[in-house]
Amino acid sequence: MTLYSLAVRVKEIIDLRTEYEETKDQQILLSLNDRSGDLNMLADSIISAYQIAGVGETHEVFVDVDEFGC
């Protein structure tokens, strides 16, 4: 996943939140909750991968974000 892809996913959540605040549509709220949950799992996975690699390691750490369906 590129930084661009991650930014797009975060932006989708921000846009959904804004749309929900304007409409109070329950379908949008459900979609927002799903996307937020996916993003939370992704963040946890990235944090765990870096912790497993160890602080100060020089090798790159990759997380397969596609498994989260974000």
JSON list of N, CA and C in Angstrom, two decimals:
[
{"chain": "A", "resi": 1, "resn": "MET", "atom": "N", "xyz": [0.85, -1.18, 0.00]},
{"chain": "A", "resi": 1, "resn": "MET", "atom": "CA", "xyz": [0.00, 0.00, 0.00]},
{"chain": "A", "resi": 1, "resn": "MET", "atom": "C", "xyz": [0.89, 1.23, 0.00]},
{"chain": "A", "resi": 2, "resn": "THR", "atom": "N", "xyz": [0.51, 2.15, -0.81]},
{"chain": "A", "resi": 2, "resn": "THR", "atom": "CA", "xyz": [1.25, 3.41, -0.85]},
{"chain": "A", "resi": 2, "resn": "THR", "atom": "C", "xyz": [0.66, 4.39, 0.15]},
{"chain": "A", "resi": 3, "resn": "LEU", "atom": "N", "xyz": [1.41, 5.40, 0.43]},
{"chain": "A", "resi": 3, "resn": "LEU", "atom": "CA", "xyz": [0.92, 6.46, 1.31]},
{"chain": "A", "resi": 3, "resn": "LEU", "atom": "C", "xyz": [-0.32, 7.10, 0.70]},
{"chain": "A", "resi": 4, "resn": "TYR", "atom": "N", "xyz": [-0.33, 7.22, -0.64]},
{"chain": "A", "resi": 4, "resn": "TYR", "atom": "CA", "xyz": [-1.49, 7.78, -1.34]},
{"chain": "A", "resi": 4, "resn": "TYR", "atom": "C", "xyz": [-2.74, 6.94, -1.06]},
{"chain": "A", "resi": 5, "resn": "SER", "atom": "N", "xyz": [-2.62, 5.61, -1.16]},
{"chain": "A", "resi": 5, "resn": "SER", "atom": "CA", "xyz": [-3.76, 4.72, -0.92]},
{"chain": "A", "resi": 5, "resn": "SER", "atom": "C", "xyz": [-4.29, 4.87, 0.50]},
{"chain": "A", "resi": 6, "resn": "LEU", "atom": "N", "xyz": [-3.38, 4.96, 1.45]},
{"chain": "A", "resi": 6, "resn": "LEU", "atom": "CA", "xyz": [-3.79, 5.15, 2.84]},
{"chain": "A", "resi": 6, "resn": "LEU", "atom": "C", "xyz": [-4.51, 6.48, 3.00]},
{"chain": "A", "resi": 7, "resn": "ALA", "atom": "N", "xyz": [-3.97, 7.52, 2.39]},
{"chain": "A", "resi": 7, "resn": "ALA", "atom": "CA", "xyz": [-4.60, 8.84, 2.48]},
{"chain": "A", "resi": 7, "resn": "ALA", "atom": "C", "xyz": [-6.00, 8.83, 1.87]},
{"chain": "A", "resi": 8, "resn": "VAL", "atom": "N", "xyz": [-6.18, 8.11, 0.77]},
{"chain": "A", "resi": 8, "resn": "VAL", "atom": "CA", "xyz": [-7.50, 8.01, 0.14]},
{"chain": "A", "resi": 8, "resn": "VAL", "atom": "C", "xyz": [-8.49, 7.35, 1.10]},
{"chain": "A", "resi": 9, "resn": "ARG", "atom": "N", "xyz": [-8.06, 6.29, 1.78]},
{"chain": "A", "resi": 9, "resn": "ARG", "atom": "CA", "xyz": [-8.95, 5.60, 2.72]},
{"chain": "A", "resi": 9, "resn": "ARG", "atom": "C", "xyz": [-9.32, 6.49, 3.90]},
{"chain": "A", "resi": 10, "resn": "VAL", "atom": "N", "xyz": [-8.36, 7.23, 4.41]},
{"chain": "A", "resi": 10, "resn": "VAL", "atom": "CA", "xyz": [-8.64, 8.16, 5.51]},
{"chain": "A", "resi": 10, "resn": "VAL", "atom": "C", "xyz": [-9.60, 9.25, 5.04]},
{"chain": "A", "resi": 11, "resn": "LYS", "atom": "N", "xyz": [-9.37, 9.76, 3.84]},
{"chain": "A", "resi": 11, "resn": "LYS", "atom": "CA", "xyz": [-10.24, 10.80, 3.29]},
{"chain": "A", "resi": 11, "resn": "LYS", "atom": "C", "xyz": [-11.67, 10.29, 3.12]},
{"chain": "A", "resi": 12, "resn": "GLU", "atom": "N", "xyz": [-11.84, 9.03, 2.71]},
{"chain": "A", "resi": 12, "resn": "GLU", "atom": "CA", "xyz": [-13.17, 8.45, 2.58]},
{"chain": "A", "resi": 12, "resn": "GLU", "atom": "C", "xyz": [-13.91, 8.48, 3.91]},
{"chain": "A", "resi": 13, "resn": "ILE", "atom": "N", "xyz": [-13.21, 8.18, 4.98]},
{"chain": "A", "resi": 13, "resn": "ILE", "atom": "CA", "xyz": [-13.83, 8.20, 6.31]},
{"chain": "A", "resi": 13, "resn": "ILE", "atom": "C", "xyz": [-14.20, 9.62, 6.70]},
{"chain": "A", "resi": 14, "resn": "ILE", "atom": "N", "xyz": [-13.32, 10.55, 6.44]},
{"chain": "A", "resi": 14, "resn": "ILE", "atom": "CA", "xyz": [-13.62, 11.95, 6.76]},
{"chain": "A", "resi": 14, "resn": "ILE", "atom": "C", "xyz": [-14.85, 12.42, 5.98]},
{"chain": "A", "resi": 15, "resn": "ASP", "atom": "N", "xyz": [-14.90, 12.07, 4.69]},
{"chain": "A", "resi": 15, "resn": "ASP", "atom": "CA", "xyz": [-16.04, 12.47, 3.87]},
{"chain": "A", "resi": 15, "resn": "ASP", "atom": "C", "xyz": [-17.34, 11.82, 4.35]},
{"chain": "A", "resi": 16, "resn": "LEU", "atom": "N", "xyz": [-17.27, 10.54, 4.72]},
{"chain": "A", "resi": 16, "resn": "LEU", "atom": "CA", "xyz": [-18.46, 9.86, 5.25]},
{"chain": "A", "resi": 16, "resn": "LEU", "atom": "C", "xyz": [-18.94, 10.52, 6.53]},
{"chain": "A", "resi": 17, "resn": "ARG", "atom": "N", "xyz": [-18.00, 10.88, 7.40]},
{"chain": "A", "resi": 17, "resn": "ARG", "atom": "CA", "xyz": [-18.38, 11.54, 8.65]},
{"chain": "A", "resi": 17, "resn": "ARG", "atom": "C", "xyz": [-19.08, 12.86, 8.38]},
{"chain": "A", "resi": 18, "resn": "THR", "atom": "N", "xyz": [-18.52, 13.63, 7.46]},
{"chain": "A", "resi": 18, "resn": "THR", "atom": "CA", "xyz": [-19.13, 14.91, 7.10]},
{"chain": "A", "resi": 18, "resn": "THR", "atom": "C", "xyz": [-20.52, 14.71, 6.52]},
{"chain": "A", "resi": 19, "resn": "GLU", "atom": "N", "xyz": [-20.65, 13.73, 5.64]},
{"chain": "A", "resi": 19, "resn": "GLU", "atom": "CA", "xyz": [-21.96, 13.45, 5.03]},
{"chain": "A", "resi": 19, "resn": "GLU", "atom": "C", "xyz": [-22.97, 13.01, 6.08]},
{"chain": "A", "resi": 20, "resn": "TYR", "atom": "N", "xyz": [-22.52, 12.17, 7.03]},
{"chain": "A", "resi": 20, "resn": "TYR", "atom": "CA", "xyz": [-23.44, 11.74, 8.08]},
{"chain": "A", "resi": 20, "resn": "TYR", "atom": "C", "xyz": [-23.88, 12.91, 8.94]},
{"chain": "A", "resi": 21, "resn": "GLU", "atom": "N", "xyz": [-22.95, 13.79, 9.29]},
{"chain": "A", "resi": 21, "resn": "GLU", "atom": "CA", "xyz": [-23.30, 14.96, 10.11]},
{"chain": "A", "resi": 21, "resn": "GLU", "atom": "C", "xyz": [-24.34, 15.83, 9.42]},
{"chain": "A", "resi": 22, "resn": "GLU", "atom": "N", "xyz": [-24.29, 15.88, 8.09]},
{"chain": "A", "resi": 22, "resn": "GLU", "atom": "CA", "xyz": [-25.24, 16.69, 7.33]},
{"chain": "A", "resi": 22, "resn": "GLU", "atom": "C", "xyz": [-26.60, 16.02, 7.17]},
{"chain": "A", "resi": 23, "resn": "THR", "atom": "N", "xyz": [-26.61, 14.69, 7.04]},
{"chain": "A", "resi": 23, "resn": "THR", "atom": "CA", "xyz": [-27.85, 13.99, 6.69]},
{"chain": "A", "resi": 23, "resn": "THR", "atom": "C", "xyz": [-28.44, 13.14, 7.81]},
{"chain": "A", "resi": 24, "resn": "LYS", "atom": "N", "xyz": [-27.60, 12.67, 8.72]},
{"chain": "A", "resi": 24, "resn": "LYS", "atom": "CA", "xyz": [-27.99, 11.72, 9.78]},
{"chain": "A", "resi": 24, "resn": "LYS", "atom": "C", "xyz": [-28.58, 10.43, 9.19]},
{"chain": "A", "resi": 25, "resn": "ASP", "atom": "N", "xyz": [-28.15, 10.09, 7.97]},
{"chain": "A", "resi": 25, "resn": "ASP", "atom": "CA", "xyz": [-28.60, 8.88, 7.28]},
{"chain": "A", "resi": 25, "resn": "ASP", "atom": "C", "xyz": [-27.97, 7.66, 7.94]},
{"chain": "A", "resi": 26, "resn": "GLN", "atom": "N", "xyz": [-28.79, 6.69, 8.33]},
{"chain": "A", "resi": 26, "resn": "GLN", "atom": "CA", "xyz": [-28.31, 5.51, 9.04]},
{"chain": "A", "resi": 26, "resn": "GLN", "atom": "C", "xyz": [-27.42, 4.62, 8.17]},
{"chain": "A", "resi": 27, "resn": "GLN", "atom": "N", "xyz": [-27.68, 4.58, 6.87]},
{"chain": "A", "resi": 27, "resn": "GLN", "atom": "CA", "xyz": [-26.84, 3.78, 5.97]},
{"chain": "A", "resi": 27, "resn": "GLN", "atom": "C", "xyz": [-25.43, 4.36, 5.91]},
{"chain": "A", "resi": 28, "resn": "ILE", "atom": "N", "xyz": [-25.33, 5.66, 5.91]},
{"chain": "A", "resi": 28, "resn": "ILE", "atom": "CA", "xyz": [-24.02, 6.31, 5.91]},
{"chain": "A", "resi": 28, "resn": "ILE", "atom": "C", "xyz": [-23.31, 6.02, 7.22]},
{"chain": "A", "resi": 29, "resn": "LEU", "atom": "N", "xyz": [-24.05, 6.04, 8.32]},
{"chain": "A", "resi": 29, "resn": "LEU", "atom": "CA", "xyz": [-23.46, 5.73, 9.62]},
{"chain": "A", "resi": 29, "resn": "LEU", "atom": "C", "xyz": [-22.92, 4.30, 9.64]},
{"chain": "A", "resi": 30, "resn": "LEU", "atom": "N", "xyz": [-23.66, 3.35, 9.09]},
{"chain": "A", "resi": 30, "resn": "LEU", "atom": "CA", "xyz": [-23.20, 1.97, 9.03]},
{"chain": "A", "resi": 30, "resn": "LEU", "atom": "C", "xyz": [-21.92, 1.85, 8.20]},
{"chain": "A", "resi": 31, "resn": "SER", "atom": "N", "xyz": [-21.90, 2.53, 7.07]},
{"chain": "A", "resi": 31, "resn": "SER", "atom": "CA", "xyz": [-20.71, 2.52, 6.21]},
{"chain": "A", "resi": 31, "resn": "SER", "atom": "C", "xyz": [-19.53, 3.15, 6.93]},
{"chain": "A", "resi": 32, "resn": "LEU", "atom": "N", "xyz": [-19.78, 4.25, 7.62]},
{"chain": "A", "resi": 32, "resn": "LEU", "atom": "CA", "xyz": [-18.73, 4.93, 8.38]},
{"chain": "A", "resi": 32, "resn": "LEU", "atom": "C", "xyz": [-18.17, 4.02, 9.46]},
{"chain": "A", "resi": 33, "resn": "ASN", "atom": "N", "xyz": [-19.04, 3.34, 10.17]},
{"chain": "A", "resi": 33, "resn": "ASN", "atom": "CA", "xyz": [-18.59, 2.42, 11.22]},
{"chain": "A", "resi": 33, "resn": "ASN", "atom": "C", "xyz": [-17.76, 1.28, 10.65]},
{"chain": "A", "resi": 34, "resn": "ASP", "atom": "N", "xyz": [-18.18, 0.74, 9.49]},
{"chain": "A", "resi": 34, "resn": "ASP", "atom": "CA", "xyz": [-17.42, -0.34, 8.85]},
{"chain": "A", "resi": 34, "resn": "ASP", "atom": "C", "xyz": [-16.04, 0.14, 8.45]},
{"chain": "A", "resi": 35, "resn": "ARG", "atom": "N", "xyz": [-15.98, 1.29, 7.80]},
{"chain": "A", "resi": 35, "resn": "ARG", "atom": "CA", "xyz": [-14.70, 1.84, 7.34]},
{"chain": "A", "resi": 35, "resn": "ARG", "atom": "C", "xyz": [-13.80, 2.19, 8.52]},
{"chain": "A", "resi": 36, "resn": "SER", "atom": "N", "xyz": [-14.39, 2.73, 9.58]},
{"chain": "A", "resi": 36, "resn": "SER", "atom": "CA", "xyz": [-13.60, 3.08, 10.77]},
{"chain": "A", "resi": 36, "resn": "SER", "atom": "C", "xyz": [-13.01, 1.83, 11.40]},
{"chain": "A", "resi": 37, "resn": "GLY", "atom": "N", "xyz": [-13.80, 0.76, 11.46]},
{"chain": "A", "resi": 37, "resn": "GLY", "atom": "CA", "xyz": [-13.30, -0.50, 12.00]},
{"chain": "A", "resi": 37, "resn": "GLY", "atom": "C", "xyz": [-12.16, -1.06, 11.18]},
{"chain": "A", "resi": 38, "resn": "ASP", "atom": "N", "xyz": [-12.30, -0.99, 9.85]},
{"chain": "A", "resi": 38, "resn": "ASP", "atom": "CA", "xyz": [-11.23, -1.45, 8.97]},
{"chain": "A", "resi": 38, "resn": "ASP", "atom": "C", "xyz": [-9.96, -0.64, 9.18]},
{"chain": "A", "resi": 39, "resn": "LEU", "atom": "N", "xyz": [-10.12, 0.67, 9.28]},
{"chain": "A", "resi": 39, "resn": "LEU", "atom": "CA", "xyz": [-8.96, 1.54, 9.46]},
{"chain": "A", "resi": 39, "resn": "LEU", "atom": "C", "xyz": [-8.30, 1.29, 10.82]},
{"chain": "A", "resi": 40, "resn": "ASN", "atom": "N", "xyz": [-9.09, 1.02, 11.84]},
{"chain": "A", "resi": 40, "resn": "ASN", "atom": "CA", "xyz": [-8.54, 0.72, 13.16]},
{"chain": "A", "resi": 40, "resn": "ASN", "atom": "C", "xyz": [-7.72, -0.57, 13.12]},
{"chain": "A", "resi": 41, "resn": "MET", "atom": "N", "xyz": [-8.25, -1.61, 12.44]},
{"chain": "A", "resi": 41, "resn": "MET", "atom": "CA", "xyz": [-7.50, -2.86, 12.31]},
{"chain": "A", "resi": 41, "resn": "MET", "atom": "C", "xyz": [-6.20, -2.64, 11.54]},
{"chain": "A", "resi": 42, "resn": "LEU", "atom": "N", "xyz": [-6.27, -1.84, 10.50]},
{"chain": "A", "resi": 42, "resn": "LEU", "atom": "CA", "xyz": [-5.08, -1.53, 9.71]},
{"chain": "A", "resi": 42, "resn": "LEU", "atom": "C", "xyz": [-4.03, -0.83, 10.57]},
{"chain": "A", "resi": 43, "resn": "ALA", "atom": "N", "xyz": [-4.45, 0.17, 11.33]},
{"chain": "A", "resi": 43, "resn": "ALA", "atom": "CA", "xyz": [-3.52, 0.90, 12.19]},
{"chain": "A", "resi": 43, "resn": "ALA", "atom": "C", "xyz": [-2.89, -0.04, 13.22]},
{"chain": "A", "resi": 44, "resn": "ASP", "atom": "N", "xyz": [-3.70, -0.90, 13.83]},
{"chain": "A", "resi": 44, "resn": "ASP", "atom": "CA", "xyz": [-3.17, -1.86, 14.81]},
{"chain": "A", "resi": 44, "resn": "ASP", "atom": "C", "xyz": [-2.14, -2.79, 14.17]},
{"chain": "A", "resi": 45, "resn": "SER", "atom": "N", "xyz": [-2.42, -3.22, 12.94]},
{"chain": "A", "resi": 45, "resn": "SER", "atom": "CA", "xyz": [-1.51, -4.12, 12.24]},
{"chain": "A", "resi": 45, "resn": "SER", "atom": "C", "xyz": [-0.19, -3.44, 11.92]},
{"chain": "A", "resi": 46, "resn": "ILE", "atom": "N", "xyz": [-0.25, -2.19, 11.49]},
{"chain": "A", "resi": 46, "resn": "ILE", "atom": "CA", "xyz": [0.98, -1.45, 11.18]},
{"chain": "A", "resi": 46, "resn": "ILE", "atom": "C", "xyz": [1.81, -1.26, 12.45]},
{"chain": "A", "resi": 47, "resn": "ILE", "atom": "N", "xyz": [1.15, -0.88, 13.54]},
{"chain": "A", "resi": 47, "resn": "ILE", "atom": "CA", "xyz": [1.85, -0.68, 14.81]},
{"chain": "A", "resi": 47, "resn": "ILE", "atom": "C", "xyz": [2.50, -1.98, 15.27]},
{"chain": "A", "resi": 48, "resn": "SER", "atom": "N", "xyz": [1.76, -3.08, 15.20]},
{"chain": "A", "resi": 48, "resn": "SER", "atom": "CA", "xyz": [2.29, -4.38, 15.62]},
{"chain": "A", "resi": 48, "resn": "SER", "atom": "C", "xyz": [3.49, -4.79, 14.78]},
{"chain": "A", "resi": 49, "resn": "ALA", "atom": "N", "xyz": [3.40, -4.58, 13.47]},
{"chain": "A", "resi": 49, "resn": "ALA", "atom": "CA", "xyz": [4.50, -4.96, 12.58]},
{"chain": "A", "resi": 49, "resn": "ALA", "atom": "C", "xyz": [5.77, -4.19, 12.93]},
{"chain": "A", "resi": 50, "resn": "TYR", "atom": "N", "xyz": [5.64, -2.92, 13.22]},
{"chain": "A", "resi": 50, "resn": "TYR", "atom": "CA", "xyz": [6.81, -2.14, 13.60]},
{"chain": "A", "resi": 50, "resn": "TYR", "atom": "C", "xyz": [7.34, -2.55, 14.96]},
{"chain": "A", "resi": 51, "resn": "GLN", "atom": "N", "xyz": [6.46, -2.90, 15.89]},
{"chain": "A", "resi": 51, "resn": "GLN", "atom": "CA", "xyz": [6.91, -3.33, 17.21]},
{"chain": "A", "resi": 51, "resn": "GLN", "atom": "C", "xyz": [7.64, -4.66, 17.11]},
{"chain": "A", "resi": 52, "resn": "ILE", "atom": "N", "xyz": [7.13, -5.57, 16.28]},
{"chain": "A", "resi": 52, "resn": "ILE", "atom": "CA", "xyz": [7.77, -6.87, 16.10]},
{"chain": "A", "resi": 52, "resn": "ILE", "atom": "C", "xyz": [9.15, -6.69, 15.48]},
{"chain": "A", "resi": 53, "resn": "ALA", "atom": "N", "xyz": [9.26, -5.76, 14.54]},
{"chain": "A", "resi": 53, "resn": "ALA", "atom": "CA", "xyz": [10.55, -5.51, 13.87]},
{"chain": "A", "resi": 53, "resn": "ALA", "atom": "C", "xyz": [11.56, -4.92, 14.84]},
{"chain": "A", "resi": 54, "resn": "GLY", "atom": "N", "xyz": [11.08, -4.26, 15.87]},
{"chain": "A", "resi": 54, "resn": "GLY", "atom": "CA", "xyz": [11.98, -3.67, 16.85]},
{"chain": "A", "resi": 54, "resn": "GLY", "atom": "C", "xyz": [12.32, -2.23, 16.53]},
{"chain": "A", "resi": 55, "resn": "VAL", "atom": "N", "xyz": [12.42, -1.46, 17.56]},
{"chain": "A", "resi": 55, "resn": "VAL", "atom": "CA", "xyz": [12.76, -0.05, 17.40]},
{"chain": "A", "resi": 55, "resn": "VAL", "atom": "C", "xyz": [14.20, 0.06, 16.94]},
{"chain": "A", "resi": 56, "resn": "GLY", "atom": "N", "xyz": [14.45, 0.91, 15.97]},
{"chain": "A", "resi": 56, "resn": "GLY", "atom": "CA", "xyz": [15.80, 1.14, 15.49]},
{"chain": "A", "resi": 56, "resn": "GLY", "atom": "C", "xyz": [16.25, 0.19, 14.41]},
{"chain": "A", "resi": 57, "resn": "GLU", "atom": "N", "xyz": [15.42, -0.76, 14.02]},
{"chain": "A", "resi": 57, "resn": "GLU", "atom": "CA", "xyz": [15.79, -1.67, 12.94]},
{"chain": "A", "resi": 57, "resn": "GLU", "atom": "C", "xyz": [15.87, -0.89, 11.63]},
{"chain": "A", "resi": 58, "resn": "THR", "atom": "N", "xyz": [16.77, -1.30, 10.77]},
{"chain": "A", "resi": 58, "resn": "THR", "atom": "CA", "xyz": [16.95, -0.57, 9.51]},
{"chain": "A", "resi": 58, "resn": "THR", "atom": "C", "xyz": [16.18, -1.18, 8.35]},
{"chain": "A", "resi": 59, "resn": "HIS", "atom": "N", "xyz": [15.66, -2.40, 8.52]},
{"chain": "A", "resi": 59, "resn": "HIS", "atom": "CA", "xyz": [14.93, -3.00, 7.40]},
{"chain": "A", "resi": 59, "resn": "HIS", "atom": "C", "xyz": [13.50, -2.46, 7.34]},
{"chain": "A", "resi": 60, "resn": "GLU", "atom": "N", "xyz": [12.92, -2.58, 6.16]},
{"chain": "A", "resi": 60, "resn": "GLU", "atom": "CA", "xyz": [11.56, -2.08, 5.97]},
{"chain": "A", "resi": 60, "resn": "GLU", "atom": "C", "xyz": [10.56, -3.10, 6.47]},
{"chain": "A", "resi": 61, "resn": "VAL", "atom": "N", "xyz": [9.41, -2.61, 6.91]},
{"chain": "A", "resi": 61, "resn": "VAL", "atom": "CA", "xyz": [8.33, -3.46, 7.39]},
{"chain": "A", "resi": 61, "resn": "VAL", "atom": "C", "xyz": [7.16, -3.28, 6.45]},
{"chain": "A", "resi": 62, "resn": "PHE", "atom": "N", "xyz": [6.58, -4.39, 5.99]},
{"chain": "A", "resi": 62, "resn": "PHE", "atom": "CA", "xyz": [5.43, -4.32, 5.09]},
{"chain": "A", "resi": 62, "resn": "PHE", "atom": "C", "xyz": [4.23, -4.99, 5.74]},
{"chain": "A", "resi": 63, "resn": "VAL", "atom": "N", "xyz": [3.08, -4.37, 5.58]},
{"chain": "A", "resi": 63, "resn": "VAL", "atom": "CA", "xyz": [1.82, -4.91, 6.08]},
{"chain": "A", "resi": 63, "resn": "VAL", "atom": "C", "xyz": [0.90, -5.07, 4.88]},
{"chain": "A", "resi": 64, "resn": "ASP", "atom": "N", "xyz": [0.31, -6.24, 4.73]},
{"chain": "A", "resi": 64, "resn": "ASP", "atom": "CA", "xyz": [-0.62, -6.48, 3.62]},
{"chain": "A", "resi": 64, "resn": "ASP", "atom": "C", "xyz": [-1.97, -5.89, 3.99]},
{"chain": "A", "resi": 65, "resn": "VAL", "atom": "N", "xyz": [-2.19, -4.64, 3.60]},
{"chain": "A", "resi": 65, "resn": "VAL", "atom": "CA", "xyz": [-3.42, -3.95, 3.98]},
{"chain": "A", "resi": 65, "resn": "VAL", "atom": "C", "xyz": [-4.61, -4.41, 3.18]},
{"chain": "A", "resi": 66, "resn": "ASP", "atom": "N", "xyz": [-4.39, -5.07, 2.05]},
{"chain": "A", "resi": 66, "resn": "ASP", "atom": "CA", "xyz": [-5.51, -5.52, 1.24]},
{"chain": "A", "resi": 66, "resn": "ASP", "atom": "C", "xyz": [-6.36, -6.56, 1.97]},
{"chain": "A", "resi": 67, "resn": "GLU", "atom": "N", "xyz": [-5.77, -7.26, 2.93]},
{"chain": "A", "resi": 67, "resn": "GLU", "atom": "CA", "xyz": [-6.54, -8.24, 3.69]},
{"chain": "A", "resi": 67, "resn": "GLU", "atom": "C", "xyz": [-7.60, -7.58, 4.56]},
{"chain": "A", "resi": 68, "resn": "PHE", "atom": "N", "xyz": [-7.50, -6.28, 4.78]},
{"chain": "A", "resi": 68, "resn": "PHE", "atom": "CA", "xyz": [-8.46, -5.57, 5.61]},
{"chain": "A", "resi": 68, "resn": "PHE", "atom": "C", "xyz": [-9.62, -5.02, 4.80]},
{"chain": "A", "resi": 69, "resn": "GLY", "atom": "N", "xyz": [-9.52, -5.06, 3.49]},
{"chain": "A", "resi": 69, "resn": "GLY", "atom": "CA", "xyz": [-10.62, -4.59, 2.64]},
{"chain": "A", "resi": 69, "resn": "GLY", "atom": "C", "xyz": [-10.90, -3.11, 2.76]},
{"chain": "A", "resi": 70, "resn": "CYS", "atom": "N", "xyz": [-9.91, -2.35, 3.12]},
{"chain": "A", "resi": 70, "resn": "CYS", "atom": "CA", "xyz": [-10.11, -0.91, 3.27]},
{"chain": "A", "resi": 70, "resn": "CYS", "atom": "C", "xyz": [-10.27, -0.24, 1.94]}
]
